[in-house]
Amino acid sequence: NAGVTQTPKFRVLKTGQSMTLLCAQDMNHEYMYWYRQDPGMGLRLIHYSVGEGTTAKGEVPDGYNVSRLKKQNFLLGLESAAPSQTSVYFCASGLAVYEQYFGPGTRLTVT
Amino acid sequence: AQSVTQPDIHITVSEGASLELRCNYSYGATPYLFWYVQSPGQGLQLLLKYFSGDTLVQGIKGFEAEFKRSQSSFNLRKPSVHWSDAAEYFCAVNNNNDMRFGAGTRLTVKP
């Protein structure tokens, strides 16, 4: 039981490049979330999903897209990366809205 | 919009001393309330949560928190701090999947 895993752990992009972050969970959770963490600002919710095939916007969704084609995976895409998207990205999953288990994070740098 | 305030950016306590970390939230109803801990380079771990009922909740690692509706507060306490408690602590509120985190309080433990 691996819990919540995130791929990759680190990534450096140039401005304008695209990439996809993968979050996978093996706990059969319905709910999955993507957050970004910036110094002095805590975590901010980007997008979330309440089940396979569903997605919804969080607090800071601009510049990101997500997909939940399979229950166990939640993908976060950056179509045209900007330096403002330099951050640490965390995925979380849970059985219910009040329960979230976090992955180890992905550190993204956009130059 | 709902918000979470952690007034103390950094707290230093001596090992064995008591600890209280403050958290205030701004929201009309009582949302779900959480405390998470994050060690350097790691994801977040849930310490405890409050949904309803007894306003004093017990968590892991000897932590407890008290919900005070009149003060819109959910402060975290520990009677005797251990060196391993040094980490960053985040308060969070969740209302209908809108999850908001405070900016965090960094705890340093002096020997």
mmCIF file of C-alpha atoms in Angstrom:
data_model
loop_
_atom_site.group_PDB
_atom_site.id
_atom_site.type_symbol
_atom_site.label_atom_id
_atom_site.label_comp_id
_atom_site.label_asym_id
_atom_site.label_seq_id
_atom_site.Cartn_x
_atom_site.Cartn_y
_atom_site.Cartn_z
ATOM 1 C CA ASN A 1 0.000 0.000 0.000
ATOM 2 C CA ALA A 2 1.947 3.011 -1.302
ATOM 3 C CA GLY A 3 -0.624 5.641 -0.259
ATOM 4 C CA VAL A 4 -0.394 8.822 -2.334
ATOM 5 C CA THR A 5 2.504 9.083 -4.775
ATOM 6 C CA GLN A 6 3.520 11.998 -6.985
ATOM 7 C CA THR A 7 5.572 11.969 -10.166
ATOM 8 C CA PRO A 8 8.024 13.593 -10.738
ATOM 9 C CA LYS A 9 9.627 14.748 -7.466
ATOM 10 C CA PHE A 10 11.510 17.633 -9.094
ATOM 11 C CA ARG A 11 11.221 19.445 -12.404
ATOM 12 C CA VAL A 12 12.702 22.506 -14.038
ATOM 13 C CA LEU A 13 10.820 24.104 -16.932
ATOM 14 C CA LYS A 14 11.474 27.045 -19.168
ATOM 15 C CA THR A 15 8.791 29.707 -19.511
ATOM 16 C CA GLY A 16 6.187 28.609 -22.033
ATOM 17 C CA GLN A 17 6.855 24.881 -21.762
ATOM 18 C CA SER A 18 4.134 22.466 -20.769
ATOM 19 C CA MET A 19 4.114 19.558 -18.376
ATOM 20 C CA THR A 20 1.859 17.178 -16.484
ATOM 21 C CA LEU A 21 2.152 16.162 -12.853
ATOM 22 C CA LEU A 22 0.775 12.766 -11.922
ATOM 23 C CA CYS A 23 -0.844 11.902 -8.620
ATOM 24 C CA ALA A 24 -1.712 8.281 -7.912
ATOM 25 C CA GLN A 25 -3.442 6.711 -4.919
ATOM 26 C CA ASP A 26 -4.086 3.066 -4.124
ATOM 27 C CA MET A 27 -6.613 3.561 -1.314
ATOM 28 C CA ASN A 28 -9.740 3.638 -3.502
ATOM 29 C CA HIS A 29 -10.439 7.235 -2.488
ATOM 30 C CA GLU A 30 -13.175 9.207 -4.204
ATOM 31 C CA TYR A 31 -11.783 12.663 -3.464
ATOM 32 C CA MET A 32 -8.519 13.993 -4.837
ATOM 33 C CA TYR A 33 -6.955 17.451 -4.612
ATOM 34 C CA TRP A 34 -4.100 19.510 -6.016
ATOM 35 C CA TYR A 35 -2.487 22.265 -3.939
ATOM 36 C CA ARG A 36 0.436 24.595 -4.332
ATOM 37 C CA GLN A 37 2.573 25.697 -1.418
ATOM 38 C CA ASP A 38 4.463 28.975 -1.477
ATOM 39 C CA PRO A 39 6.572 30.465 1.325
ATOM 40 C CA GLY A 40 4.503 32.397 3.845
ATOM 41 C CA MET A 41 1.198 31.470 2.195
ATOM 42 C CA GLY A 42 0.386 27.972 3.348
ATOM 43 C CA LEU A 43 -1.301 25.663 0.870
ATOM 44 C CA ARG A 44 -3.780 26.894 -1.715
ATOM 45 C CA LEU A 45 -6.250 24.645 -3.473
ATOM 46 C CA ILE A 46 -5.877 24.595 -7.266
ATOM 47 C CA HIS A 47 -8.436 22.006 -8.389
ATOM 48 C CA TYR A 48 -10.163 19.027 -6.883
ATOM 49 C CA SER A 49 -12.227 16.018 -7.898
ATOM 50 C CA VAL A 50 -15.054 14.286 -6.059
ATOM 51 C CA GLY A 51 -14.976 11.191 -8.249
ATOM 52 C CA GLU A 52 -13.834 9.661 -11.512
ATOM 53 C CA GLY A 53 -14.655 11.921 -14.430
ATOM 54 C CA THR A 54 -15.336 15.003 -12.281
ATOM 55 C CA THR A 55 -13.216 18.077 -11.598
ATOM 56 C CA ALA A 56 -13.851 21.438 -9.961
ATOM 57 C CA LYS A 57 -11.954 24.687 -9.460
ATOM 58 C CA GLY A 58 -10.388 25.632 -6.181
ATOM 59 C CA GLU A 59 -8.990 28.907 -4.916
ATOM 60 C CA VAL A 60 -6.243 29.418 -7.550
ATOM 61 C CA PRO A 61 -7.157 27.485 -10.741
ATOM 62 C CA ASP A 62 -5.868 29.908 -13.406
ATOM 63 C CA GLY A 63 -3.078 28.526 -15.582
ATOM 64 C CA TYR A 64 -3.773 24.908 -14.623
ATOM 65 C CA ASN A 65 -5.935 22.116 -15.986
ATOM 66 C CA VAL A 66 -6.755 18.752 -14.463
ATOM 67 C CA SER A 67 -8.196 15.413 -15.462
ATOM 68 C CA ARG A 68 -9.507 12.424 -13.523
ATOM 69 C CA LEU A 69 -9.980 9.705 -16.164
ATOM 70 C CA LYS A 70 -9.268 6.935 -13.692
ATOM 71 C CA LYS A 71 -10.310 6.862 -10.068
ATOM 72 C CA GLN A 72 -6.784 6.284 -8.841
ATOM 73 C CA ASN A 73 -5.101 9.052 -10.855
ATOM 74 C CA PHE A 74 -5.410 12.829 -10.826
ATOM 75 C CA LEU A 75 -3.342 14.768 -13.371
ATOM 76 C CA LEU A 76 -2.367 18.423 -13.114
ATOM 77 C CA GLY A 77 -1.325 20.147 -16.331
ATOM 78 C CA LEU A 78 0.467 23.383 -17.039
ATOM 79 C CA GLU A 79 -0.070 24.341 -20.676
ATOM 80 C CA SER A 80 2.325 27.303 -20.764
ATOM 81 C CA ALA A 81 4.454 27.528 -17.650
ATOM 82 C CA ALA A 82 5.190 30.907 -16.078
ATOM 83 C CA PRO A 83 7.731 31.843 -13.373
ATOM 84 C CA SER A 84 4.786 32.581 -11.047
ATOM 85 C CA GLN A 85 4.042 28.852 -11.118
ATOM 86 C CA THR A 86 7.328 28.043 -9.400
ATOM 87 C CA SER A 87 6.136 26.265 -6.284
ATOM 88 C CA VAL A 88 5.854 22.993 -4.440
ATOM 89 C CA TYR A 89 2.789 21.049 -5.562
ATOM 90 C CA PHE A 90 1.008 18.636 -3.256
ATOM 91 C CA CYS A 91 -1.622 16.104 -4.117
ATOM 92 C CA ALA A 92 -4.032 14.696 -1.551
ATOM 93 C CA SER A 93 -6.766 12.094 -1.556
ATOM 94 C CA GLY A 94 -9.532 11.028 0.826
ATOM 95 C CA LEU A 95 -12.697 9.002 1.258
ATOM 96 C CA ALA A 96 -14.674 12.075 2.249
ATOM 97 C CA VAL A 97 -14.454 15.834 2.197
ATOM 98 C CA TYR A 98 -13.078 15.957 5.714
ATOM 99 C CA GLU A 99 -10.251 13.489 5.237
ATOM 100 C CA GLN A 100 -7.117 14.161 3.206
ATOM 101 C CA TYR A 101 -3.918 12.185 2.926
ATOM 102 C CA PHE A 102 -1.043 14.051 1.325
ATOM 103 C CA GLY A 103 1.647 12.970 -1.097
ATOM 104 C CA PRO A 104 5.318 13.921 -0.700
ATOM 105 C CA GLY A 105 5.183 16.872 -3.098
ATOM 106 C CA THR A 106 6.708 17.943 -6.427
ATOM 107 C CA ARG A 107 9.110 20.866 -6.526
ATOM 108 C CA LEU A 108 8.674 22.799 -9.786
ATOM 109 C CA THR A 109 10.928 25.617 -10.914
ATOM 110 C CA VAL A 110 10.040 27.713 -13.963
ATOM 111 C CA THR A 111 12.895 29.832 -15.342
ATOM 112 C CA ALA B 1 -14.557 34.178 1.334
ATOM 113 C CA GLN B 2 -13.463 32.118 4.262
ATOM 114 C CA SER B 3 -9.970 32.638 5.611
ATOM 115 C CA VAL B 4 -7.656 31.196 8.220
ATOM 116 C CA THR B 5 -5.258 33.247 10.322
ATOM 117 C CA GLN B 6 -2.313 31.913 12.245
ATOM 118 C CA PRO B 7 -0.985 35.012 14.031
ATOM 119 C CA ASP B 8 2.385 33.525 14.989
ATOM 120 C CA ILE B 9 4.817 32.950 12.139
ATOM 121 C CA HIS B 10 7.501 31.440 14.373
ATOM 122 C CA ILE B 11 7.445 30.166 17.958
ATOM 123 C CA THR B 12 10.344 28.904 20.048
ATOM 124 C CA VAL B 13 9.756 26.803 23.152
ATOM 125 C CA SER B 14 12.025 24.828 25.425
ATOM 126 C CA GLU B 15 11.787 21.062 25.439
ATOM 127 C CA GLY B 16 9.331 19.987 28.128
ATOM 128 C CA ALA B 17 7.470 23.303 28.100
ATOM 129 C CA SER B 18 3.840 23.619 27.113
ATOM 130 C CA LEU B 19 2.764 24.816 23.677
ATOM 131 C CA GLU B 20 -0.206 26.668 22.263
ATOM 132 C CA LEU B 21 -0.520 27.538 18.578
ATOM 133 C CA ARG B 22 -3.276 29.941 17.655
ATOM 134 C CA CYS B 23 -5.732 29.686 14.786
ATOM 135 C CA ASN B 24 -8.673 31.919 13.921
ATOM 136 C CA TYR B 25 -11.026 31.462 11.010
ATOM 137 C CA SER B 26 -13.484 33.676 9.270
ATOM 138 C CA TYR B 27 -16.653 31.988 8.139
ATOM 139 C CA GLY B 28 -20.357 32.301 8.911
ATOM 140 C CA ALA B 29 -21.042 28.677 9.755
ATOM 141 C CA THR B 30 -18.847 26.198 11.582
ATOM 142 C CA PRO B 31 -16.709 24.500 8.976
ATOM 143 C CA TYR B 32 -14.666 21.390 9.442
ATOM 144 C CA LEU B 33 -11.438 22.313 11.264
ATOM 145 C CA PHE B 34 -8.039 20.659 11.055
ATOM 146 C CA TRP B 35 -4.478 20.853 12.261
ATOM 147 C CA TYR B 36 -1.676 19.436 10.114
ATOM 148 C CA VAL B 37 2.053 19.123 10.738
ATOM 149 C CA GLN B 38 4.766 19.275 8.092
ATOM 150 C CA SER B 39 8.385 18.272 8.615
ATOM 151 C CA PRO B 40 10.989 19.727 6.248
ATOM 152 C CA GLY B 41 10.753 18.271 2.754
ATOM 153 C CA GLN B 42 7.713 16.202 3.643
ATOM 154 C CA GLY B 43 4.010 16.254 2.929
ATOM 155 C CA LEU B 44 1.405 17.159 5.525
ATOM 156 C CA GLN B 45 0.239 14.816 8.254
ATOM 157 C CA LEU B 46 -3.127 15.202 9.951
ATOM 158 C CA LEU B 47 -2.841 15.798 13.702
ATOM 159 C CA LEU B 48 -6.518 16.149 14.532
ATOM 160 C CA LYS B 49 -9.881 17.336 13.231
ATOM 161 C CA TYR B 50 -13.134 18.796 14.520
ATOM 162 C CA PHE B 51 -16.552 18.409 12.923
ATOM 163 C CA SER B 52 -19.051 18.660 15.776
ATOM 164 C CA GLY B 53 -19.689 17.567 19.344
ATOM 165 C CA ASP B 54 -17.118 17.821 22.110
ATOM 166 C CA THR B 55 -15.176 21.019 21.562
ATOM 167 C CA LEU B 56 -11.949 19.529 22.911
ATOM 168 C CA VAL B 57 -10.480 17.059 20.451
ATOM 169 C CA GLN B 58 -7.544 14.751 20.943
ATOM 170 C CA GLY B 59 -5.085 13.978 18.208
ATOM 171 C CA ILE B 60 -1.944 12.037 17.557
ATOM 172 C CA LYS B 61 1.435 12.664 19.197
ATOM 173 C CA GLY B 62 -0.171 14.030 22.374
ATOM 174 C CA PHE B 63 -1.745 17.083 20.722
ATOM 175 C CA GLU B 64 -5.192 18.451 21.469
ATOM 176 C CA ALA B 65 -7.202 21.382 20.165
ATOM 177 C CA GLU B 66 -10.153 23.334 21.486
ATOM 178 C CA PHE B 67 -12.873 24.813 19.318
ATOM 179 C CA LYS B 68 -14.345 28.067 20.636
ATOM 180 C CA ARG B 69 -17.277 29.184 18.535
ATOM 181 C CA SER B 70 -17.555 32.593 20.194
ATOM 182 C CA GLN B 71 -13.956 33.395 19.286
ATOM 183 C CA SER B 72 -13.882 31.561 15.923
ATOM 184 C CA SER B 73 -10.739 29.878 17.180
ATOM 185 C CA PHE B 74 -9.268 26.409 17.059
ATOM 186 C CA ASN B 75 -6.041 26.522 19.040
ATOM 187 C CA LEU B 76 -3.618 23.624 19.199
ATOM 188 C CA ARG B 77 -1.991 22.627 22.500
ATOM 189 C CA LYS B 78 0.515 20.183 23.870
ATOM 190 C CA PRO B 79 1.400 19.993 27.576
ATOM 191 C CA SER B 80 5.050 18.990 27.111
ATOM 192 C CA VAL B 81 6.930 19.549 23.872
ATOM 193 C CA HIS B 82 9.520 17.075 22.589
ATOM 194 C CA TRP B 83 12.446 17.938 20.325
ATOM 195 C CA SER B 84 10.809 15.850 17.583
ATOM 196 C CA ASP B 85 7.832 18.250 17.527
ATOM 197 C CA ALA B 86 9.942 20.857 15.722
ATOM 198 C CA ALA B 87 8.117 21.348 12.399
ATOM 199 C CA GLU B 88 5.650 23.646 10.690
ATOM 200 C CA TYR B 89 2.029 23.518 11.784
ATOM 201 C CA PHE B 90 -0.935 24.434 9.618
ATOM 202 C CA CYS B 91 -4.500 25.110 10.619
ATOM 203 C CA ALA B 92 -7.126 24.491 7.929
ATOM 204 C CA VAL B 93 -10.864 24.862 7.420
ATOM 205 C CA ASN B 94 -13.061 23.022 4.949
ATOM 206 C CA ASN B 95 -16.512 24.095 3.861
ATOM 207 C CA ASN B 96 -18.096 22.086 1.063
ATOM 208 C CA ASN B 97 -14.726 21.121 -0.396
ATOM 209 C CA ASP B 98 -13.373 24.665 -0.241
ATOM 210 C CA MET B 99 -10.247 23.918 1.796
ATOM 211 C CA ARG B 100 -8.299 26.898 3.132
ATOM 212 C CA PHE B 101 -5.031 26.741 5.023
ATOM 213 C CA GLY B 102 -3.362 29.237 7.301
ATOM 214 C CA ALA B 103 0.110 30.469 6.451
ATOM 215 C CA GLY B 104 1.631 28.185 9.068
ATOM 216 C CA THR B 105 3.527 28.490 12.343
ATOM 217 C CA ARG B 106 7.089 27.249 12.497
ATOM 218 C CA LEU B 107 7.955 25.642 15.816
ATOM 219 C CA THR B 108 11.527 25.550 17.074
ATOM 220 C CA VAL B 109 12.304 23.480 20.172
ATOM 221 C CA LYS B 110 15.254 24.488 22.358
ATOM 222 C CA PRO B 111 17.120 21.766 24.241
#
